[in-house]
């Protein structure tokens, strides 16, 4: 093997190791912030839980920007986050009002508040993290992020995040046995 081939092979190994390290840091950041969002979903004050989740999600995206060396712009991110989250929200604000009302019903409301809201917050945060991480890993920036193009990927990641969050909230542990399909499988980059 020539010296040039050895250097080229070493450079490829370093690039793979760096990419693996970025993925690991990204994954840890996403999981940590998803757990924070689940706890924020326990806040019993309507709209405060949404503000808590939004703050956690913006902070997570800022951390992902740091990990991938992408400049962060809160203004550029907010509209993209709103567009993506709207794809998984119930059909209208009436549904949110119904969810808020549901939380006030004895027993059922308590169960709903302890399971549904934290699960939704964690799943949204997970999906946002996965979508932005994928975009940044492909060389994208905050400014060229197209939320409309990412809706399908976001919905797929949301479904995966909801499954993971439900298992976690119900007392399970990290689930790794289920094989992701579709966009979730390709997002494992």
CSV table of C-alpha atoms in Angstrom, one decimal, residues 8-153:
chain,number,residue,atom,x,y,z
A,8,UNK,CA,-6.6,8.6,2.0
A,9,UNK,CA,-7.8,5.6,4.0
A,10,UNK,CA,-6.9,7.4,7.3
A,11,UNK,CA,-8.7,10.5,6.2
A,12,UNK,CA,-11.8,8.5,5.4
A,13,UNK,CA,-11.7,6.7,8.8
A,14,UNK,CA,-11.4,10.1,10.6
A,15,UNK,CA,-14.4,11.5,8.6
A,16,UNK,CA,-16.5,8.4,9.5
A,17,UNK,CA,-15.5,8.8,13.2
A,18,UNK,CA,-16.4,12.5,13.2
A,19,UNK,CA,-19.8,11.8,11.6
A,20,UNK,CA,-20.4,9.1,14.2
A,21,UNK,CA,-19.5,11.5,17.0
A,22,UNK,CA,-21.9,14.2,15.6
A,23,UNK,CA,-24.7,11.6,15.3
A,24,UNK,CA,-24.1,10.5,18.9
A,25,UNK,CA,-24.1,14.1,20.2
A,26,UNK,CA,-27.2,14.9,18.2
A,27,UNK,CA,-29.0,11.8,19.4
A,28,UNK,CA,-28.2,12.6,23.1
A,29,UNK,CA,-29.3,16.2,22.7
A,30,UNK,CA,-32.6,15.1,21.1
A,31,UNK,CA,-33.3,12.5,23.8
A,32,UNK,CA,-32.4,14.9,26.6
A,33,UNK,CA,-34.6,17.7,25.3
A,34,UNK,CA,-37.5,15.3,24.5
A,35,UNK,CA,-37.4,14.2,28.2
A,36,UNK,CA,-37.4,17.9,29.2
A,37,UNK,CA,-40.5,18.5,27.0
A,38,UNK,CA,-42.3,15.6,28.5
A,39,UNK,CA,-41.8,17.1,32.0
A,40,UNK,CA,-42.9,20.5,30.6
A,41,UNK,CA,-46.1,18.7,29.4
A,42,UNK,CA,-47.0,18.1,33.0
A,43,UNK,CA,-47.5,21.8,33.7
A,44,UNK,CA,-51.2,22.0,34.6
A,45,UNK,CA,-51.7,25.6,33.3
A,46,UNK,CA,-53.1,25.8,29.8
A,47,UNK,CA,-50.8,27.5,27.2
A,48,UNK,CA,-47.9,27.5,29.7
A,49,UNK,CA,-47.2,23.9,28.8
A,50,UNK,CA,-47.0,25.0,25.1
A,51,UNK,CA,-44.7,27.9,26.0
A,52,UNK,CA,-42.5,25.5,28.0
A,53,UNK,CA,-42.3,23.0,25.1
A,54,UNK,CA,-41.6,25.8,22.6
A,55,UNK,CA,-38.7,27.1,24.6
A,56,UNK,CA,-37.3,23.6,25.1
A,57,UNK,CA,-37.6,23.0,21.3
A,58,UNK,CA,-35.9,26.2,20.4
A,59,UNK,CA,-33.1,25.5,22.8
A,60,UNK,CA,-32.6,22.0,21.4
A,61,UNK,CA,-32.4,23.4,17.8
A,62,UNK,CA,-29.9,25.9,19.0
A,63,UNK,CA,-27.8,23.1,20.6
A,64,UNK,CA,-28.1,21.1,17.3
A,65,UNK,CA,-26.8,24.1,15.4
A,66,UNK,CA,-23.8,24.2,17.8
A,67,UNK,CA,-23.2,20.5,17.3
A,68,UNK,CA,-23.2,20.8,13.5
A,69,UNK,CA,-21.5,24.3,13.4
A,70,UNK,CA,-24.6,25.9,11.8
A,71,UNK,CA,-25.4,29.6,12.7
A,72,UNK,CA,-28.6,29.8,14.7
A,73,UNK,CA,-31.4,32.3,14.0
A,74,UNK,CA,-34.4,32.1,16.3
A,75,UNK,CA,-36.5,34.1,13.9
A,76,UNK,CA,-35.8,31.8,11.0
A,77,UNK,CA,-36.6,28.7,13.1
A,78,UNK,CA,-39.9,29.8,14.7
A,79,UNK,CA,-41.9,29.8,11.5
A,80,UNK,CA,-40.5,26.4,10.5
A,81,UNK,CA,-41.3,24.9,13.9
A,82,UNK,CA,-44.8,26.3,13.8
A,83,UNK,CA,-45.4,24.9,10.3
A,84,UNK,CA,-44.1,21.4,11.2
A,85,UNK,CA,-45.9,21.2,14.6
A,86,UNK,CA,-49.2,22.3,12.9
A,87,UNK,CA,-49.1,19.1,10.8
A,88,UNK,CA,-49.6,17.0,13.9
A,89,UNK,CA,-51.9,19.2,15.9
A,90,UNK,CA,-55.5,18.4,16.1
A,91,UNK,CA,-57.6,19.9,13.3
A,92,UNK,CA,-58.3,23.2,15.1
A,93,UNK,CA,-57.8,25.2,18.3
A,94,UNK,CA,-61.2,23.8,19.4
A,95,UNK,CA,-59.4,20.5,19.9
A,96,UNK,CA,-56.8,22.2,22.1
A,97,UNK,CA,-59.6,23.8,24.1
A,98,UNK,CA,-61.3,20.3,24.4
A,99,UNK,CA,-58.0,18.9,25.6
A,100,UNK,CA,-57.7,21.7,28.2
A,101,UNK,CA,-61.3,21.0,29.3
A,102,UNK,CA,-60.6,17.2,29.4
A,103,UNK,CA,-57.8,17.8,31.9
A,104,UNK,CA,-60.3,19.2,34.4
A,105,UNK,CA,-62.4,16.0,34.5
A,106,UNK,CA,-61.7,14.0,37.7
A,107,UNK,CA,-59.7,10.8,37.1
A,108,UNK,CA,-59.9,10.8,33.3
A,109,UNK,CA,-58.5,14.3,33.1
A,110,UNK,CA,-55.7,13.4,35.5
A,111,UNK,CA,-54.8,10.4,33.4
A,112,UNK,CA,-55.0,12.4,30.2
A,113,UNK,CA,-52.8,15.1,31.7
A,114,UNK,CA,-50.2,12.6,32.9
A,115,UNK,CA,-50.0,10.6,29.7
A,116,UNK,CA,-51.3,12.5,26.6
A,117,UNK,CA,-49.8,15.9,27.1
A,118,UNK,CA,-46.2,14.8,28.0
A,119,UNK,CA,-46.3,12.2,25.2
A,120,UNK,CA,-47.3,14.9,22.7
A,121,UNK,CA,-44.7,17.3,23.9
A,122,UNK,CA,-41.9,14.7,23.8
A,123,UNK,CA,-42.9,13.3,20.4
A,124,UNK,CA,-43.0,16.8,18.8
A,125,UNK,CA,-39.6,17.6,20.3
A,126,UNK,CA,-38.2,14.3,19.2
A,127,UNK,CA,-39.5,14.8,15.6
A,128,UNK,CA,-38.2,18.4,15.4
A,129,UNK,CA,-34.8,17.3,16.6
A,130,UNK,CA,-34.6,14.4,14.2
A,131,UNK,CA,-35.7,16.5,11.2
A,132,UNK,CA,-33.3,19.4,11.9
A,133,UNK,CA,-30.5,17.0,12.7
A,134,UNK,CA,-31.0,15.2,9.4
A,135,UNK,CA,-31.1,18.6,7.6
A,136,UNK,CA,-27.9,19.8,9.3
A,137,UNK,CA,-26.1,16.5,8.7
A,138,UNK,CA,-26.8,16.8,5.0
A,139,UNK,CA,-25.1,20.2,5.0
A,140,UNK,CA,-28.2,22.3,5.4
A,141,UNK,CA,-28.5,25.5,7.3
A,142,UNK,CA,-31.3,27.3,9.2
A,143,UNK,CA,-31.8,29.7,6.3
A,144,UNK,CA,-32.3,26.9,3.7
A,145,UNK,CA,-34.6,24.8,5.8
A,146,UNK,CA,-37.9,24.2,3.9
A,147,UNK,CA,-40.6,23.2,6.4
A,148,UNK,CA,-43.0,22.4,3.6
A,149,UNK,CA,-40.6,19.8,2.1
A,150,UNK,CA,-40.0,18.3,5.6
A,151,UNK,CA,-43.7,17.7,6.6
A,152,UNK,CA,-43.7,14.0,5.6
A,153,UNK,CA,-40.4,13.3,7.4
